[in-house]
Coordinates of C-alpha atoms and ligand atoms in Angstrom, one line a residue:
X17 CA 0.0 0.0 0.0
X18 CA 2.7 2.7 0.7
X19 CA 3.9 1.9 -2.6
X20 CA 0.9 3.4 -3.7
X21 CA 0.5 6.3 -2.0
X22 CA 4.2 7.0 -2.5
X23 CA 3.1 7.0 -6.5
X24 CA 0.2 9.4 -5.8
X25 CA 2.0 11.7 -3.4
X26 CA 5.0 11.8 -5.7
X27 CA 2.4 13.5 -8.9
X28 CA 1.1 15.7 -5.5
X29 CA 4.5 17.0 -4.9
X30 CA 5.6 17.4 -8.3
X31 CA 2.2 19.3 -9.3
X32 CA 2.2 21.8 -6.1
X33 CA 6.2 21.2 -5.3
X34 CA 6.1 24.9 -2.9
X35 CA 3.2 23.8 -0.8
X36 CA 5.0 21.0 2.2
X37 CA 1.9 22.1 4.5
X38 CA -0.4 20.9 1.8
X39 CA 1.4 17.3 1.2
X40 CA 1.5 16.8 4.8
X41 CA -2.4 16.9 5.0
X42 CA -3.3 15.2 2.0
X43 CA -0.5 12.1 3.0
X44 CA -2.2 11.9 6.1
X45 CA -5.6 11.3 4.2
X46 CA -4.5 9.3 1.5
X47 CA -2.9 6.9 3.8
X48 CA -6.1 6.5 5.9
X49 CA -7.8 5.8 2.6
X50 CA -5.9 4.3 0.3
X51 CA -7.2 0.8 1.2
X52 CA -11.2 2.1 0.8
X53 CA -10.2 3.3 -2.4
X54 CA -8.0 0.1 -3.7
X55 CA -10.9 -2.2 -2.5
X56 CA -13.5 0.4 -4.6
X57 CA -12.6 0.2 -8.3
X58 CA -15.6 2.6 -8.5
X59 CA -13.6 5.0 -7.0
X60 CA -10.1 4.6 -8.6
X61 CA -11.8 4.5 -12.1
X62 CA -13.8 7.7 -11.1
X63 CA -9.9 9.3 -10.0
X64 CA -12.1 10.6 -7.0
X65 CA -9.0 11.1 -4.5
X66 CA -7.0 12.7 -7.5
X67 CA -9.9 15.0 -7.6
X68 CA -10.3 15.5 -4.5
X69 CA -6.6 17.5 -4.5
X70 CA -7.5 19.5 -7.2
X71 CA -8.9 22.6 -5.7
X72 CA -12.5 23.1 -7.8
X73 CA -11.1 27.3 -8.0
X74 CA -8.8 29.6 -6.4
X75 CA -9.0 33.3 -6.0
X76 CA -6.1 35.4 -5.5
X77 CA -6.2 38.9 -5.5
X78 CA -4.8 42.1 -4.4
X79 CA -5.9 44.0 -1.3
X80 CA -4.2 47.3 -1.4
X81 CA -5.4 49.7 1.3
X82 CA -4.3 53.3 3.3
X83 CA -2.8 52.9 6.7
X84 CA -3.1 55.3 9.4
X85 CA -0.3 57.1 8.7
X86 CA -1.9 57.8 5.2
X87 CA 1.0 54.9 3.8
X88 CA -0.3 52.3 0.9
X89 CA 0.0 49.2 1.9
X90 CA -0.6 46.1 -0.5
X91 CA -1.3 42.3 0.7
X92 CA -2.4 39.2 -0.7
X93 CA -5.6 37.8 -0.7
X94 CA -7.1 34.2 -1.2
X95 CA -10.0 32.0 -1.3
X96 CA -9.8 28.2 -1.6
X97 CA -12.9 27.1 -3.0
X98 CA -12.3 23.3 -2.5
X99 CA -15.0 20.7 -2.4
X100 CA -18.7 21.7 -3.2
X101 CA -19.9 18.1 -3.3
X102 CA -22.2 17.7 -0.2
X103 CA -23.4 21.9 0.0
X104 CA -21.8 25.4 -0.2
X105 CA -18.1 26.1 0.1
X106 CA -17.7 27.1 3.8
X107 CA -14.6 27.2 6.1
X108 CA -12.8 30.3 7.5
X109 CA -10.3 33.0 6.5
X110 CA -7.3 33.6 8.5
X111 CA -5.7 37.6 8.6
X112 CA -1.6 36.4 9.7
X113 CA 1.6 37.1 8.0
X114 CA 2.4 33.5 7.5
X115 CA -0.3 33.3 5.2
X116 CA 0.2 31.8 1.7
X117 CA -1.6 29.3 -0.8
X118 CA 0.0 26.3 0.2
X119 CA -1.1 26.8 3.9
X120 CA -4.7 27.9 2.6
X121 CA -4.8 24.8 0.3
X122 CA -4.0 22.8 3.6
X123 CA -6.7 24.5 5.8
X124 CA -9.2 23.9 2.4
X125 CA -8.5 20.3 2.2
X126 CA -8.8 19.5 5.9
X127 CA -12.0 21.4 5.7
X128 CA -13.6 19.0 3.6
X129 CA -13.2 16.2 5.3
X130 CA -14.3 17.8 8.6
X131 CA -17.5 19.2 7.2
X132 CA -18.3 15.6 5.8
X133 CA -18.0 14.2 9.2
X134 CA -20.5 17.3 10.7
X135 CA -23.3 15.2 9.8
X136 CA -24.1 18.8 7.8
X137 CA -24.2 19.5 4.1
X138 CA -21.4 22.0 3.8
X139 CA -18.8 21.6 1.4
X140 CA -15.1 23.1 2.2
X141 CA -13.5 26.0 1.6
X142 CA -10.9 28.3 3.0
X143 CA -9.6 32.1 2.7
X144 CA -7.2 34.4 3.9
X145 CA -4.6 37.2 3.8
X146 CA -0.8 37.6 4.9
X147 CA -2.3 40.8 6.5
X148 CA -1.0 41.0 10.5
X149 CA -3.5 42.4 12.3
X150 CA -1.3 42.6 15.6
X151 CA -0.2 46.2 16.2
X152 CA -3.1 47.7 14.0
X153 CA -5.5 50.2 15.3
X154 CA -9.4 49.7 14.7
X155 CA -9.6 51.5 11.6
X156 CA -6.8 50.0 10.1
X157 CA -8.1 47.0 10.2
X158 CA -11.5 48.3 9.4
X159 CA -10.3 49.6 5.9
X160 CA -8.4 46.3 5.1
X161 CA -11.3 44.0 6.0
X162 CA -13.6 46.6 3.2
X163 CA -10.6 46.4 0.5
X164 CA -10.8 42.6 0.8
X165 CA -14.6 42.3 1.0
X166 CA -14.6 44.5 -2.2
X167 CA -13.1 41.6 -3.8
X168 CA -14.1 39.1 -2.3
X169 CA -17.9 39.8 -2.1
X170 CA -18.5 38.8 -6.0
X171 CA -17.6 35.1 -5.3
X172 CA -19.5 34.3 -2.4
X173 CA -23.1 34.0 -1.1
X174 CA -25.2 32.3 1.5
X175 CA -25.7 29.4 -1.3
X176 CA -22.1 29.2 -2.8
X177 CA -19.5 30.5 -0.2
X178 CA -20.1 31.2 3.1
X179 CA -16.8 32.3 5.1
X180 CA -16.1 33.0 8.9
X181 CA -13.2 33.0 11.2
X182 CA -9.8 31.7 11.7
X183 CA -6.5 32.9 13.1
X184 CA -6.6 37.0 13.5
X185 CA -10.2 37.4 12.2
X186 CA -12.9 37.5 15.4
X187 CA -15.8 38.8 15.6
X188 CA -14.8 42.5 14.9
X189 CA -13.6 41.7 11.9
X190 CA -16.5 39.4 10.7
X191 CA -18.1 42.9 12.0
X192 CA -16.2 44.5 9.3
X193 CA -16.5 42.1 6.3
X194 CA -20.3 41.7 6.7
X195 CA -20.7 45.9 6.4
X196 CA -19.0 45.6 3.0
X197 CA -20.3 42.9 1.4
X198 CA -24.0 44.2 2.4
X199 CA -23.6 47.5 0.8
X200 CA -21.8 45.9 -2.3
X201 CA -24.8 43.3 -2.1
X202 CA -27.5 45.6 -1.1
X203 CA -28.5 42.6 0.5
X204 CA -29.0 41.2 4.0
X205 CA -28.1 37.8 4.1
X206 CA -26.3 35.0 5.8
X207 CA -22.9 35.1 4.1
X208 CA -20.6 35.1 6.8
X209 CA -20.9 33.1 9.9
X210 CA -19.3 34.1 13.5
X211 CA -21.8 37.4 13.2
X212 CA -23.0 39.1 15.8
X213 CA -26.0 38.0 18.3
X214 CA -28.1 41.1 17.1
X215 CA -27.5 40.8 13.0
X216 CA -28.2 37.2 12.6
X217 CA -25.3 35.3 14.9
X218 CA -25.9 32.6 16.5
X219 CA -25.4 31.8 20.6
X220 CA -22.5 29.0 21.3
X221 CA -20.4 30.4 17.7
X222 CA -17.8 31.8 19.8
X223 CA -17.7 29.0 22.3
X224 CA -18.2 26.1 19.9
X225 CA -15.1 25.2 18.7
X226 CA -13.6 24.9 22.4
X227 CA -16.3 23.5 23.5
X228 CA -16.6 20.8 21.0
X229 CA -13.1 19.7 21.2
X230 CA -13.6 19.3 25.0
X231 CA -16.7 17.1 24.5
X232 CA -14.6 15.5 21.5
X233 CA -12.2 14.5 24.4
X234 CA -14.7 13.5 27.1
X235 CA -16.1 11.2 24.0
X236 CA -12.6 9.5 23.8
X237 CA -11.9 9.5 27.5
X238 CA -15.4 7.9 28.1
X239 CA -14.3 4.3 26.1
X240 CA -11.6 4.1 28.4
X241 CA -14.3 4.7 31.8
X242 CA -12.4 8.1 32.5
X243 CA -13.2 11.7 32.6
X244 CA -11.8 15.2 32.1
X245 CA -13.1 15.6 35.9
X246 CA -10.0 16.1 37.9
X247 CA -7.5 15.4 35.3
X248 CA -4.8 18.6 34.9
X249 CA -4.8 19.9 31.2
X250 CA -2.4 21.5 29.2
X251 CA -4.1 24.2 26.4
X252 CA -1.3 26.2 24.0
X253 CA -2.3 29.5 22.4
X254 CA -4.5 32.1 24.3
X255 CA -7.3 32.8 21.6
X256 CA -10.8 31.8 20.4
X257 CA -10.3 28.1 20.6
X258 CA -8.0 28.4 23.7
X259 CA -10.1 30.7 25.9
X260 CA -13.1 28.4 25.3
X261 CA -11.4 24.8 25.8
X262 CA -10.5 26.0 29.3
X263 CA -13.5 27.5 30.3
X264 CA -15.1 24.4 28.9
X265 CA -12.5 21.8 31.3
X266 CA -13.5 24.0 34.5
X267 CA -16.8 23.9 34.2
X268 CA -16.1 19.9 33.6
X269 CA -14.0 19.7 36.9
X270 CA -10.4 19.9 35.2
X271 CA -7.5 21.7 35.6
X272 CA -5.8 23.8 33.1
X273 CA -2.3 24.7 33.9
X274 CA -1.1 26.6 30.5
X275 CA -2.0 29.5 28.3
X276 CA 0.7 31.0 25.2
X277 CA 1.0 32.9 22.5
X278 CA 3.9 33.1 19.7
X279 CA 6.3 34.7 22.3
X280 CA 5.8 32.0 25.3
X281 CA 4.1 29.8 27.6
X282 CA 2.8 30.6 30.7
X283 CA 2.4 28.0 33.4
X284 CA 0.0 28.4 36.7
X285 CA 0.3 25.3 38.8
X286 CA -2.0 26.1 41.1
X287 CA -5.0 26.2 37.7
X288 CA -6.3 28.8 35.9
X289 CA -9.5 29.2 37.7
X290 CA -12.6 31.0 35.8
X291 CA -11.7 34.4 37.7
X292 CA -8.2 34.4 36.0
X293 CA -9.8 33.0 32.7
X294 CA -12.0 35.8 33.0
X295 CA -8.8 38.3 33.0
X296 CA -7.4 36.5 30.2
X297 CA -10.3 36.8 27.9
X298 CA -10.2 40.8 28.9
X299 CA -6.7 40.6 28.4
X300 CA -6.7 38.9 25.0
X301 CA -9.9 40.3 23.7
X302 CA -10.4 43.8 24.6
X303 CA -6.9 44.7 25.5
X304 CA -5.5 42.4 22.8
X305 CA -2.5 42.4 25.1
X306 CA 0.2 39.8 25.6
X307 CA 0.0 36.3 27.6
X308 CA 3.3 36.9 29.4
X309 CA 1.6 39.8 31.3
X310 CA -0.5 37.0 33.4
X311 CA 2.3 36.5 35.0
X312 CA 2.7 40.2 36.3
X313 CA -1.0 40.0 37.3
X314 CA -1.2 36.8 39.4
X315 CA 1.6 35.7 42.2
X316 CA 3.0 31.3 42.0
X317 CA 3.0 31.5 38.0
X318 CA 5.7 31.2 35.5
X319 CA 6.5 32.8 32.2
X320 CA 8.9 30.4 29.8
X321 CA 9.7 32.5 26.6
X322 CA 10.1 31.0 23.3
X323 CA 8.2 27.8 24.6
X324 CA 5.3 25.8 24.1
X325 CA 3.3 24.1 27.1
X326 CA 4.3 20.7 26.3
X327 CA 7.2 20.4 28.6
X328 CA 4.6 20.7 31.6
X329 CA 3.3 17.3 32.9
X330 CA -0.4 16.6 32.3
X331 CA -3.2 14.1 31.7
X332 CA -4.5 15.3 28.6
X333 CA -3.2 18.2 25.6
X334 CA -5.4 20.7 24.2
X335 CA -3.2 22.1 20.8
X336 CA -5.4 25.4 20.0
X337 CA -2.8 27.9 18.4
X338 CA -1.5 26.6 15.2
X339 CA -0.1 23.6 12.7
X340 CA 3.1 22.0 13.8
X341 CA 2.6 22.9 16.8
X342 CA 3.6 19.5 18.7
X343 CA 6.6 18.0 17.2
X344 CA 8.0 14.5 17.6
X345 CA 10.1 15.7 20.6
X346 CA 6.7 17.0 22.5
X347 CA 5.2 14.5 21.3
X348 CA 7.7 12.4 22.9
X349 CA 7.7 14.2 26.2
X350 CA 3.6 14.1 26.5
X351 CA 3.9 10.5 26.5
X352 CA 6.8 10.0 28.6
X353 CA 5.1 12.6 31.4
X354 CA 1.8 10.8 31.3
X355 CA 0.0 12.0 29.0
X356 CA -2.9 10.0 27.6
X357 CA -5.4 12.3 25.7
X358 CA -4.5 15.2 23.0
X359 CA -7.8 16.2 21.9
X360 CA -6.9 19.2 18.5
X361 CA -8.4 22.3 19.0
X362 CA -6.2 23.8 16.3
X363 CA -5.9 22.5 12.6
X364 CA -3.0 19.6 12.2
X365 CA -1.2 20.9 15.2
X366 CA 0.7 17.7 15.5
X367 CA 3.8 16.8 13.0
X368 CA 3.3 13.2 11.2
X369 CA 6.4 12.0 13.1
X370 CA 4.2 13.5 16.5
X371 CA 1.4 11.5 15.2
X372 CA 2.9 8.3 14.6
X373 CA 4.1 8.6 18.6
X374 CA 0.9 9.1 20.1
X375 CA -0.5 6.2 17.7
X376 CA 2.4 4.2 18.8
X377 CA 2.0 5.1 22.5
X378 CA -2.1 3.7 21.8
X379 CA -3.1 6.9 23.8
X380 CA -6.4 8.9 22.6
X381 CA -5.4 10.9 20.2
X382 CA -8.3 12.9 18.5
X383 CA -7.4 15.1 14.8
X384 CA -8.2 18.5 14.6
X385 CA -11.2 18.0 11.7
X386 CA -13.4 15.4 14.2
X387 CA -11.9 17.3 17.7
X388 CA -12.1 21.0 16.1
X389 CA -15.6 20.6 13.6
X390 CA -18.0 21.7 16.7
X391 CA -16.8 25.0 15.0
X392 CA -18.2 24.9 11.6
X393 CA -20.9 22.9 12.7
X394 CA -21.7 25.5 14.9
X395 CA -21.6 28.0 11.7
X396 CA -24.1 24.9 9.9
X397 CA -27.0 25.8 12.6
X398 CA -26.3 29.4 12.3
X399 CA -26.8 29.3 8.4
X400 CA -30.1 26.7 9.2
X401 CA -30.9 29.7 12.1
X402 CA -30.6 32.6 9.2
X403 CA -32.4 30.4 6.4
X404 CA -35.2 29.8 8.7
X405 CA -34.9 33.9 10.5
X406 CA -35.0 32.2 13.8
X407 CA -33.0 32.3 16.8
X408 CA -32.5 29.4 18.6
X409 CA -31.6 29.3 22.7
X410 CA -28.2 28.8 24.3
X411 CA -29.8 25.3 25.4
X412 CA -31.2 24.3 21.6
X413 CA -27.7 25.2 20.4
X414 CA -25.0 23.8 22.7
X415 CA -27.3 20.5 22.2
X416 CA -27.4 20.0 18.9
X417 CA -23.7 20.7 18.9
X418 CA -23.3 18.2 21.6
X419 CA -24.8 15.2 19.9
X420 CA -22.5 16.6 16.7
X421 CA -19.7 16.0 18.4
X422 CA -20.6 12.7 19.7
X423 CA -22.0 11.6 16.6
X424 CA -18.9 12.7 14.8
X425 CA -16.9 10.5 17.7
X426 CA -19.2 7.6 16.8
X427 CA -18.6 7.6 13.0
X428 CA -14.7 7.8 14.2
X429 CA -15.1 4.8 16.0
X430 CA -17.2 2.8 13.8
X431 CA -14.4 3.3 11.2
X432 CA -11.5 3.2 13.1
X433 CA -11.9 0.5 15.6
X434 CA -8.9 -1.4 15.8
X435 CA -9.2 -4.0 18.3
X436 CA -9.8 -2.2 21.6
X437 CA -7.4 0.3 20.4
X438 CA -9.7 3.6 18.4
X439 CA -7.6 4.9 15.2
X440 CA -9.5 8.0 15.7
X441 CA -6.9 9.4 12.3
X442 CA -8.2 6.5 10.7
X443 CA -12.2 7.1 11.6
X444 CA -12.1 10.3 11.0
X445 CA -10.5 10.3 7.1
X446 CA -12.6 7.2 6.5
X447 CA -15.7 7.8 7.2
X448 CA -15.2 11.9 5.6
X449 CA -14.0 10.7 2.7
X450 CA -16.7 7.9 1.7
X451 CA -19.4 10.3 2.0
X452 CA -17.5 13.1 -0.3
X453 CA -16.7 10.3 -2.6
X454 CA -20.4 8.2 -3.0
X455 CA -21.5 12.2 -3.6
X456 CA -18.9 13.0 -6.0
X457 CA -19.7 9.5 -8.3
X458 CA -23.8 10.5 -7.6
X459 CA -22.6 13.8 -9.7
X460 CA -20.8 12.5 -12.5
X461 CA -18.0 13.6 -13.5
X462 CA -17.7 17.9 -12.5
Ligands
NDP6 P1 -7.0 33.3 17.4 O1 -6.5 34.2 16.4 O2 -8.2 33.6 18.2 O3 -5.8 32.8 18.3 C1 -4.7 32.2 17.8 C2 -3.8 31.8 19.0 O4 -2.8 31.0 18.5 C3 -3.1 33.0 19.6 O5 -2.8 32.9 20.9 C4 -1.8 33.1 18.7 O6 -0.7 33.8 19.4 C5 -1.5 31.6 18.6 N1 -0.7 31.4 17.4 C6 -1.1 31.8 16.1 N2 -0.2 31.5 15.2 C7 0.8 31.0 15.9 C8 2.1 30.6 15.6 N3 2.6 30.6 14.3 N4 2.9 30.2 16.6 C9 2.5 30.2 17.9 N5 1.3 30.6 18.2 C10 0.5 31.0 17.3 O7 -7.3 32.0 16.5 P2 -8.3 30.7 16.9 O8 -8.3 30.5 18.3 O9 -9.6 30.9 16.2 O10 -7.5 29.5 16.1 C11 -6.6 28.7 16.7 C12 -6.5 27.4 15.9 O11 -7.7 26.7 15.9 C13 -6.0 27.5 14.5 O12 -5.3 26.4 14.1 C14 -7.4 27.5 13.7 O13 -7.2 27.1 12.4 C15 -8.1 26.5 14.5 N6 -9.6 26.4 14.4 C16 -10.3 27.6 14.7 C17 -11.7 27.5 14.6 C18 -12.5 28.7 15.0 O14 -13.8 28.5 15.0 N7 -12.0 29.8 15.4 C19 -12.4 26.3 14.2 C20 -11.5 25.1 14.0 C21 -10.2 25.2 14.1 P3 -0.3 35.2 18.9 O15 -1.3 36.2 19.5 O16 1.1 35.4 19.4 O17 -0.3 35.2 17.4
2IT7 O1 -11.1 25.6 10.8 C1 -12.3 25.8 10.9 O2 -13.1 24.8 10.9 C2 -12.8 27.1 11.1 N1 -11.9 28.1 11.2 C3 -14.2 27.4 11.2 C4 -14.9 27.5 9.9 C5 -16.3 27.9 9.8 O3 -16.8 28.1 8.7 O4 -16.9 28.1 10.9

């Protein structure tokens, strides 16, 4: 079999040879699915996984606006529109200077898979800009978010491509971006998700993607008769997905011992308790300050510069900053400190070489698109909420995304049983890919 996905990755490479963050994901697939597709000659003669890679568009453009200083500034701008087999294109866009296609096409391709396994029909998309919003003032960021909306706004639409948030785009900027497409538009309608309660958000969109990969974890830690009750956690980054996961863990009965950011890691041994969490979310969302200064706020904590919390002993690792992340040294040191659950918060924050350790080790291991897709499934009920111009209750939604999540962990273990040991890599690219391909054969060939 790896002789065969050795062949296919070798035309992958050759075909998009500056893109490594884009092989990595779709290497990790195609060795999950290989055999489905080898025992399928339905699918090999339909070349469904070669086009699959193939990106149905992509949209590049320039985003040229005045900053406050009355400079021009120029930066790039992107949409991945991937896979529109099972529904719209819909996946985030993510403002940060590392931004390029290869990492979009990466983020676009994971998003398929994940949105197949939401049990929702949305297809997969991504977007983006190398645009740093750190250091920016309000406006600033305000006239960038129009100049790309003024691009952007003629290829999307509540029934084609629906963005929403990633890295460095909240909900101000969503804020932003929904202004300029409805006056370009002259229309009101649910293009963008992560909106705001009063225009036609919907409750649990900020929480969900923390939220979900904490139920994601409980799901896994439930097989083996545990709990996230009393159990310390480790969390990395000190955004969206972070701030949530934590306050998701406490209200569980866990510990959570780490924030960071790009600079550094902070460490509280005595927990992060919803008081401090509450400072942090100031901190980080109002202030938009830096994680390091918890440590000048609250007595008994540590700030480690330059590092990432996996050095810090813990029961289970919540990766909610970025890809690569956890390399096969962290990896390494998870396990050997005890470590038995990583549940992805982030997308692909573990290294292949990270990956094959934790499989190795047989601890529960959940990927990024079935631990992180209470996120876009979370965007799903908001688009169902503005189709329908309801508003559903805090309770209605966290439920729904509840049983999500545990449907999604069902479908992961219905495909990835191995023994008593769950291949949750396995489950998850299994049972997204078979519904993208049976959809893709239903539609001939497009
Ligand atoms: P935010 O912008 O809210 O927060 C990102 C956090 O990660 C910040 O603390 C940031 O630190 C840190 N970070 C970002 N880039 C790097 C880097 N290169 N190295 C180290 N730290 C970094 O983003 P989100 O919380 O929304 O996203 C976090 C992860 O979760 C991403 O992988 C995203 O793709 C994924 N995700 C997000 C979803 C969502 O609904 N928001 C849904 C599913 C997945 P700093 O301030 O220093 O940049
Ligand atoms: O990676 C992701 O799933 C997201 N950033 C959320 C996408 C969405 O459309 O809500």
């Amino acid at each position: 079999m790896s002789k065969v996905v050795d062949a296919f990755m070798a035309d992958v490479i050759a075909k998009n040879s500056t893109e490594p963050e884009f092989h990595q994901a779709v290497r990790e697939v195609v060795e999950s699915v290989m055999p489905v597709v080898e025992a399928n000659p339905v699918y090999k003669q339909a070349k469904i996984l070669e086009r699959m890679v193939e990106p149905e568009r992509v949209l590049m453009f320039r985003v040229p606006w005045v900053d406050d200083k009355g400079q021009v500034q120029v930066n790039r701008g992107f949409r991945i529109e991937m896979n529109s087999a099972i529904g719209p294109y819909k996946g985030g866009l993510r403002f940060h200077p590392s931004v390029n296609l290869g990492i979009l096409k990466f983020l676009a391709f994971e998003q398929v898979f994940k949105n197949s396994l939401t049990t929702l029909p949305i297809g997969g998309g991504k977007g983006g800009a190398d645009f740093d919003p750190k250091g920016k003032s309000d406006m600033e960021v305000m006239r960038f978010c129009q100049s790309f909306m003024s691009e952007l706004f003629r290829h999307i639409g509540p029934n084609t491509d629906i963005p929403a948030g990633d890295i460095g785009v909240g909900g101000r900027e969503i804020g932003y971006l929904f202004g300029q497409y409805k006056k370009l538009a002259n229309e009101f309608t649910g293009v963008l998700t992560g909106k705001g309660l009063d225009w036609g958000g919907s409750l649990i969109r900020p929480e969900a993607t923390g939220y979900g990969a904490v139920y994601f974890a409980e799901e896994m830690l439930n097989t083996r008769n545990d709990s996230i009750k009393g159990k310390t956690c480790t969390v990395s980054g000190s955004g969206n997905v972070a701030q949530y996961t934590a306050e998701k863990v406490l209200e569980i009965g866990g510990k959570v011992v780490t924030f960071s950011d790009s600079n550094g890691t902070i460490v509280d041994p005595g927990g992060i308790d919803s008081e401090k969490l509450a400072w942090i979310m100031e901190l980080k969302n109002e202030r938009r300050g830096r994680i390091r200064e918890y440590t000048d706020k609250f007595k008994g904590t540590e700030y480690h510069e330059g590092k990432r919390p996996w050095f810090i002993k813990c029961d289970v690792a919540f990766p909610s900053a970025t890809q690569n992340e956890i390399d096969v040294n962290d990896a390494k040191t998870l396990v050997d400190n005890g470590c038995y659950c990583v549940s992805e918060g982030a997308n692909m924050p573990t290294s292949p070489e990270g990956v094959e350790v934790f499989l190795a080790a047989k601890i529960a291991y959940g990927p990024g698109k079935a631990a992180n897709a209470g996120g876009v499934a979370t965007s799903g009920l908001e688009m169902s909420q503005n189709a329908m111009h309801l508003h559903w209750s805090r309770e209605e939604v966290d439920g729904r995304l509840h049983g999500i999540m545990k449907e999604i962990h069902r479908m992961c273990v219905e495909h990835g049983r191995d023994g008593d040991f769950i291949d949750y890599v396995k489950g998850a690219n299994v049972a997204g890919f078979i519904k993208i391909a049976d959809t893709m054969i239903a539609q001939g060939v497009v």
